[in-house]
CSV table of C-alpha atoms in Angstrom, one decimal:
chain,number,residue,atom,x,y,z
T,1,UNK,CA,23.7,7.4,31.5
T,2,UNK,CA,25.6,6.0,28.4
T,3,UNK,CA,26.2,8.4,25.6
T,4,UNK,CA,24.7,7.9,22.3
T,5,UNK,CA,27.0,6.7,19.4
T,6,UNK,CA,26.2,5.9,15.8
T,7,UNK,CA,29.8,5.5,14.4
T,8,UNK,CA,28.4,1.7,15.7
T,9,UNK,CA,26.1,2.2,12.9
T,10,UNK,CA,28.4,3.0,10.1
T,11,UNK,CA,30.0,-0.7,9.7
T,12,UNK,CA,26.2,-2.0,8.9
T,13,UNK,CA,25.3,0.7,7.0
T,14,UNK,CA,25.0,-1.4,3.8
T,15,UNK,CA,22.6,-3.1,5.3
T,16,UNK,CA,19.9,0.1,6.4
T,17,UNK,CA,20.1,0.6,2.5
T,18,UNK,CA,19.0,-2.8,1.3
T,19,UNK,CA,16.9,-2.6,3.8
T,20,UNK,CA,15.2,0.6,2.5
T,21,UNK,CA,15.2,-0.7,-1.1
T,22,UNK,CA,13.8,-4.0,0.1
T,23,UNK,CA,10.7,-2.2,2.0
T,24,UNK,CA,10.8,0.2,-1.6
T,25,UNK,CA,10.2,-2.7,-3.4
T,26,UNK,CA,7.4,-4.1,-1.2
T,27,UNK,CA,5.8,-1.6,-1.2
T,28,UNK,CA,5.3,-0.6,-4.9
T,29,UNK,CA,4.3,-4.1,-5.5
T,30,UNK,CA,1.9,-4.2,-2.6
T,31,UNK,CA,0.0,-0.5,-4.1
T,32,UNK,CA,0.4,-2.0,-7.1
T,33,UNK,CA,-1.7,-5.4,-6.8
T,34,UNK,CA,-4.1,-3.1,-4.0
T,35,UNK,CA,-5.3,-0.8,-7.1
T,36,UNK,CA,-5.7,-3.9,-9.4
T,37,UNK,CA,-8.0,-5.3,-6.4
T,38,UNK,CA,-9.4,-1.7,-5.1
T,39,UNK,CA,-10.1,-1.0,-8.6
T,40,UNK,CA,-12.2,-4.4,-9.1
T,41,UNK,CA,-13.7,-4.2,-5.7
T,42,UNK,CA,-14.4,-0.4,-5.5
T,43,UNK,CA,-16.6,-0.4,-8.8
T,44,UNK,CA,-18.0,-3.5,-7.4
T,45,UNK,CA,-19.4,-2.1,-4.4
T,46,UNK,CA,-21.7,0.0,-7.0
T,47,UNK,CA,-22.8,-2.4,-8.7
T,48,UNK,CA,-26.4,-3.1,-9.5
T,49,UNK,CA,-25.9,-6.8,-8.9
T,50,UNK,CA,-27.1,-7.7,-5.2
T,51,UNK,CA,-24.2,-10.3,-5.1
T,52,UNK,CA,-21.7,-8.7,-7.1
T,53,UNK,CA,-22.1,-5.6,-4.5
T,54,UNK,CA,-22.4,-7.6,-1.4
T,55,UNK,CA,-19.2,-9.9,-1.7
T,56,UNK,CA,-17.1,-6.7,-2.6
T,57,UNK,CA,-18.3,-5.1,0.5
T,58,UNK,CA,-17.9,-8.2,2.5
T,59,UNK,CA,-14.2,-8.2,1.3
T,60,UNK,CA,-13.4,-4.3,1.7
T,61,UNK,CA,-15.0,-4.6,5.7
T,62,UNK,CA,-13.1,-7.6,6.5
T,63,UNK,CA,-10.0,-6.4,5.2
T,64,UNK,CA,-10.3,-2.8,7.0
T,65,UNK,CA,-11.9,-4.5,10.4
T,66,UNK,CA,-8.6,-6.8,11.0
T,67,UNK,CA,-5.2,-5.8,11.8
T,68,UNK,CA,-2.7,-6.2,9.2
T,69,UNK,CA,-0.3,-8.3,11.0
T,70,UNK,CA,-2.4,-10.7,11.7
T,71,UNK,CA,-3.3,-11.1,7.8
T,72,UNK,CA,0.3,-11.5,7.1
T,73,UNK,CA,1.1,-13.9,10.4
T,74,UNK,CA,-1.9,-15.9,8.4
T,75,UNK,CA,-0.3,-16.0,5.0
T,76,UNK,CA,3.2,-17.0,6.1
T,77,UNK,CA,2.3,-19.6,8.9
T,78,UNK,CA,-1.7,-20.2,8.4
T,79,UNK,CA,-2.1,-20.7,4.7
T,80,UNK,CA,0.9,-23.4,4.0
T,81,UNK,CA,-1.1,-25.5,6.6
T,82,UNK,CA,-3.9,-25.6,3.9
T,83,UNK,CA,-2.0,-25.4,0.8
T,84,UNK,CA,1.0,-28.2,1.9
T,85,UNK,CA,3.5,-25.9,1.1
T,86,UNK,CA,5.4,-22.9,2.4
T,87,UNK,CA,5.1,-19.6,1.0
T,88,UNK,CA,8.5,-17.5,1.1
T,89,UNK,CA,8.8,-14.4,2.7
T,90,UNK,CA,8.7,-11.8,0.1
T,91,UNK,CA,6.0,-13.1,-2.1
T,92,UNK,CA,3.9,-13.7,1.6
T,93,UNK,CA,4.6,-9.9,2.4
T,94,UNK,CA,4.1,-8.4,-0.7
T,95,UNK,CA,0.8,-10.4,-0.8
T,96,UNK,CA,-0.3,-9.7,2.4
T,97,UNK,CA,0.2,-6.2,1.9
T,98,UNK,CA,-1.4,-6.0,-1.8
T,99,UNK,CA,-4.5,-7.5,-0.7
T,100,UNK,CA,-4.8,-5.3,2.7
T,101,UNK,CA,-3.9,-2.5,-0.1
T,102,UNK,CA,-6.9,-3.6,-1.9
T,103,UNK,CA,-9.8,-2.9,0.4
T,104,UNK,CA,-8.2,0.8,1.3
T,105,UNK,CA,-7.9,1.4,-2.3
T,106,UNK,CA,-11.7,0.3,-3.3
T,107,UNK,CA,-13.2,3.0,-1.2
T,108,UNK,CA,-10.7,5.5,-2.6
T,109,UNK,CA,-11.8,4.3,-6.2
T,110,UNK,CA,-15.0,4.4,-5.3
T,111,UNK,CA,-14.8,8.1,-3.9
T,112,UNK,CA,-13.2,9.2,-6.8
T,113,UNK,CA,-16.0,7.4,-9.2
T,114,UNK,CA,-18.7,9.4,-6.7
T,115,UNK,CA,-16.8,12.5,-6.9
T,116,UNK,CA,-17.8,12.9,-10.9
T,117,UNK,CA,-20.7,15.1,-11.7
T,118,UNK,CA,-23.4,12.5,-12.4
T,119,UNK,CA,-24.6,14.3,-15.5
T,120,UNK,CA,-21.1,12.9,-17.0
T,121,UNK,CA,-22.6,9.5,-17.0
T,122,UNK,CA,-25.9,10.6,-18.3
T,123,UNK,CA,-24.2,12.6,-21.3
T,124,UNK,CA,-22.1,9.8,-22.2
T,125,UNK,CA,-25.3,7.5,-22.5
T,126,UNK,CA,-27.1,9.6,-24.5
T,127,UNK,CA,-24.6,9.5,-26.9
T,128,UNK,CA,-25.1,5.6,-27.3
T,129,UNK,CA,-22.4,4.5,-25.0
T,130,UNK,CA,-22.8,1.5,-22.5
T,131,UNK,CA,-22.2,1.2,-19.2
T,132,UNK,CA,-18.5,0.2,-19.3
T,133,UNK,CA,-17.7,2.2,-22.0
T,134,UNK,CA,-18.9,5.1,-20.6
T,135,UNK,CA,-16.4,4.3,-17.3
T,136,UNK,CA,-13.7,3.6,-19.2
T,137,UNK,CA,-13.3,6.3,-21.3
T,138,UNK,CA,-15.5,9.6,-19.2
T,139,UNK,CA,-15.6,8.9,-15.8
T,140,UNK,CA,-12.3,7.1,-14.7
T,141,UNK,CA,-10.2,9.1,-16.2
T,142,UNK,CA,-12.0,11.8,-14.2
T,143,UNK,CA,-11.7,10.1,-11.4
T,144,UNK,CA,-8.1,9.2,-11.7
T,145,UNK,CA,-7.2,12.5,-10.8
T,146,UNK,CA,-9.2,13.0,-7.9
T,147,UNK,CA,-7.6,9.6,-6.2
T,148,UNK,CA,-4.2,10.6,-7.0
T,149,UNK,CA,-3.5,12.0,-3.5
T,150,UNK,CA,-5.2,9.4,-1.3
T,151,UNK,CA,-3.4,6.9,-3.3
T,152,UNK,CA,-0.1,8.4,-2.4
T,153,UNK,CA,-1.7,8.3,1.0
T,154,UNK,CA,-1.8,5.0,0.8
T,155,UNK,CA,1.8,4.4,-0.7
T,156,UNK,CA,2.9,5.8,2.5
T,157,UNK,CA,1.2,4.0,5.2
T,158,UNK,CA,2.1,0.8,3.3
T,159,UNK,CA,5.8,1.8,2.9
T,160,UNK,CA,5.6,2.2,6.9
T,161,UNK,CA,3.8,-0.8,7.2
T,162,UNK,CA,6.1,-2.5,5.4
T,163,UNK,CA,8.4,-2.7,8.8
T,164,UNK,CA,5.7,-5.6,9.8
T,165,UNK,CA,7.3,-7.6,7.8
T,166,UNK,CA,10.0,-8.5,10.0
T,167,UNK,CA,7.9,-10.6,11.7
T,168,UNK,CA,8.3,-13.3,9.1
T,169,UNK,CA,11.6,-12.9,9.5
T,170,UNK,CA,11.9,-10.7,6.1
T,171,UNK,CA,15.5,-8.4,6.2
T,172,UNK,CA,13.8,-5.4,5.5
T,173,UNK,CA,14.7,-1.8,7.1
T,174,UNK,CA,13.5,-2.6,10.2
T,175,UNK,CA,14.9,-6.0,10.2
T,176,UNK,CA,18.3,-5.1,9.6
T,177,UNK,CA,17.7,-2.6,12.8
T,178,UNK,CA,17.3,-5.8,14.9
T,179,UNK,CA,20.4,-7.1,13.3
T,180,UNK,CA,22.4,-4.5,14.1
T,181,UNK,CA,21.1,-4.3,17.7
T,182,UNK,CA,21.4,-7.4,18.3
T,183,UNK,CA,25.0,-7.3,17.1
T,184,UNK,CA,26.2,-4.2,19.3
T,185,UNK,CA,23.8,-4.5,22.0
T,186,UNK,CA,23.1,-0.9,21.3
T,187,UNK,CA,19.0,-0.7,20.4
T,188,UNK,CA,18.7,3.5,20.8
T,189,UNK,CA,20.9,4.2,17.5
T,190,UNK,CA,20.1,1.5,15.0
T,191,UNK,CA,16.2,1.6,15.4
T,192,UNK,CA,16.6,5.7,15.3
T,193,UNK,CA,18.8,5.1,12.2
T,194,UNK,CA,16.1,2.8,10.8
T,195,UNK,CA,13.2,5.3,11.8
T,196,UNK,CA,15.5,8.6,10.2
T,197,UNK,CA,15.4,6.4,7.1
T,198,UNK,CA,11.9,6.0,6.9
T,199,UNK,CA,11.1,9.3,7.5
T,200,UNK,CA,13.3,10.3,4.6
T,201,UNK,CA,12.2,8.3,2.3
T,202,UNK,CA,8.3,8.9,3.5
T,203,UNK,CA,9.1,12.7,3.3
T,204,UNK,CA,10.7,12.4,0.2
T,205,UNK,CA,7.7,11.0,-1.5
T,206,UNK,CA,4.9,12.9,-0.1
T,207,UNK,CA,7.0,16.0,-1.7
T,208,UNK,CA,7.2,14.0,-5.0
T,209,UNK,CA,3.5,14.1,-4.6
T,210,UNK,CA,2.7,17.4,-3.9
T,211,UNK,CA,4.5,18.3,-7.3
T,212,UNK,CA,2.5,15.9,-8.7
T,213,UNK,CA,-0.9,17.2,-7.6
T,214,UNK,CA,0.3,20.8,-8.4
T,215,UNK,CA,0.7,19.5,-11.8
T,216,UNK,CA,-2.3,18.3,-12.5
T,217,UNK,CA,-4.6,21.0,-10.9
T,218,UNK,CA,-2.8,23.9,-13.1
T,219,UNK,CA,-3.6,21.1,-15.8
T,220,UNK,CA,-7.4,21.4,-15.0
């Protein structure tokens, strides 16, 4: 049985932390454009507006009821067939990942929206408010603070599924694992590198969250 040795790892080691930045990076644009989207699509799923409510929920179950590789395979390879031209890897992840961000974050928005007493709503009518006003400046910011830790949720399981985009071809973390494999011939320690480096940086900013959530319930 061959012995395990990272000091193979240390000469490619630059490249494990672009890597990491690089799926960083996706990532915070992907949650990003998903809570611009989930925002949109989660206060559209209550709407009163039969059309309105039913394309928002058409949007959230198709999103949620297909993988997320295959939504990325179709915007790097599928959509320049329509388009007539090709879209580059790191807008198509980012993208890819926003969008699939978006109908997770819609029933988070949504949640939080549900989670407000309903007599905050009523009380902000009655004192001549509309609708959107009444959202805006009462219930939102209510709910912000209940979606706060499903939307770190969320910034995690992106920031792992970020590693799909090596599929495009995109030298993220996990890509530069394949480099560095494919280099040495040595798989075990640069996809264990790759995996101690998501697990750091995963770890890392659940704890960030956790101070964050303390925070705001001694706030309350």
């Amino acid at each position: 049985m061959d012995k395990l040795n990272f000091s193979i790892v240390i000469p490619y080691i630059h490249l494990f932390f672009r890597g990491a930045l690089t799926a960083f990076e996706i990532t915070l644009l992907a949650v990003l454009i998903g809570i611009v989207i989930g925002t949109f699509m989660g206060m559209g799923k209550m709407s009163r507006i039969f059309a309105v409510r039913f394309l928002c929920s058409a949007y959230v179950e198709i999103i949620r009821g297909t993988p997320l590789l295959v939504q990325l395979l179709i915007f790097y390879f599928g959509l320049p067939q329509i388009l007539g031209f090709t879209i580059p890897e790191f807008p198509a992840a980012v993208l890819a990942l926003g969008i699939n961000s978006g109908g997770y974050v819609a029933e988070i928005v949504r949640g939080g929206i549900l989670a407000v007493d309903k007599g905050q709503m009523e009380a902000a009518r009655s004192l001549g408010m509309t609708y959107s006003q009444a959202m805006r400046y009462i219930i939102l910011p209510q709910a912000f603070k209940k979606m706060i830790p499903p939307l770190g949720n969320e910034f995690v399981t992106l920031l792992k599924n970020s590693s799909l985009a090596t599929t495009i071809g995109f030298p993220e973390l996990t890509r530069a694992a394949q480099i560095v494999a494919g280099n040495t011939y040595r798989p075990f320690e640069p996809y264990l590198t790759a995996a101690a480096f998501y697990f750091v940086m995963t770890v890392s900013f659940s704890w960030l969250m956790s101070i964050v959530e303390r925070r705001l319930a001694a706030s309350d």
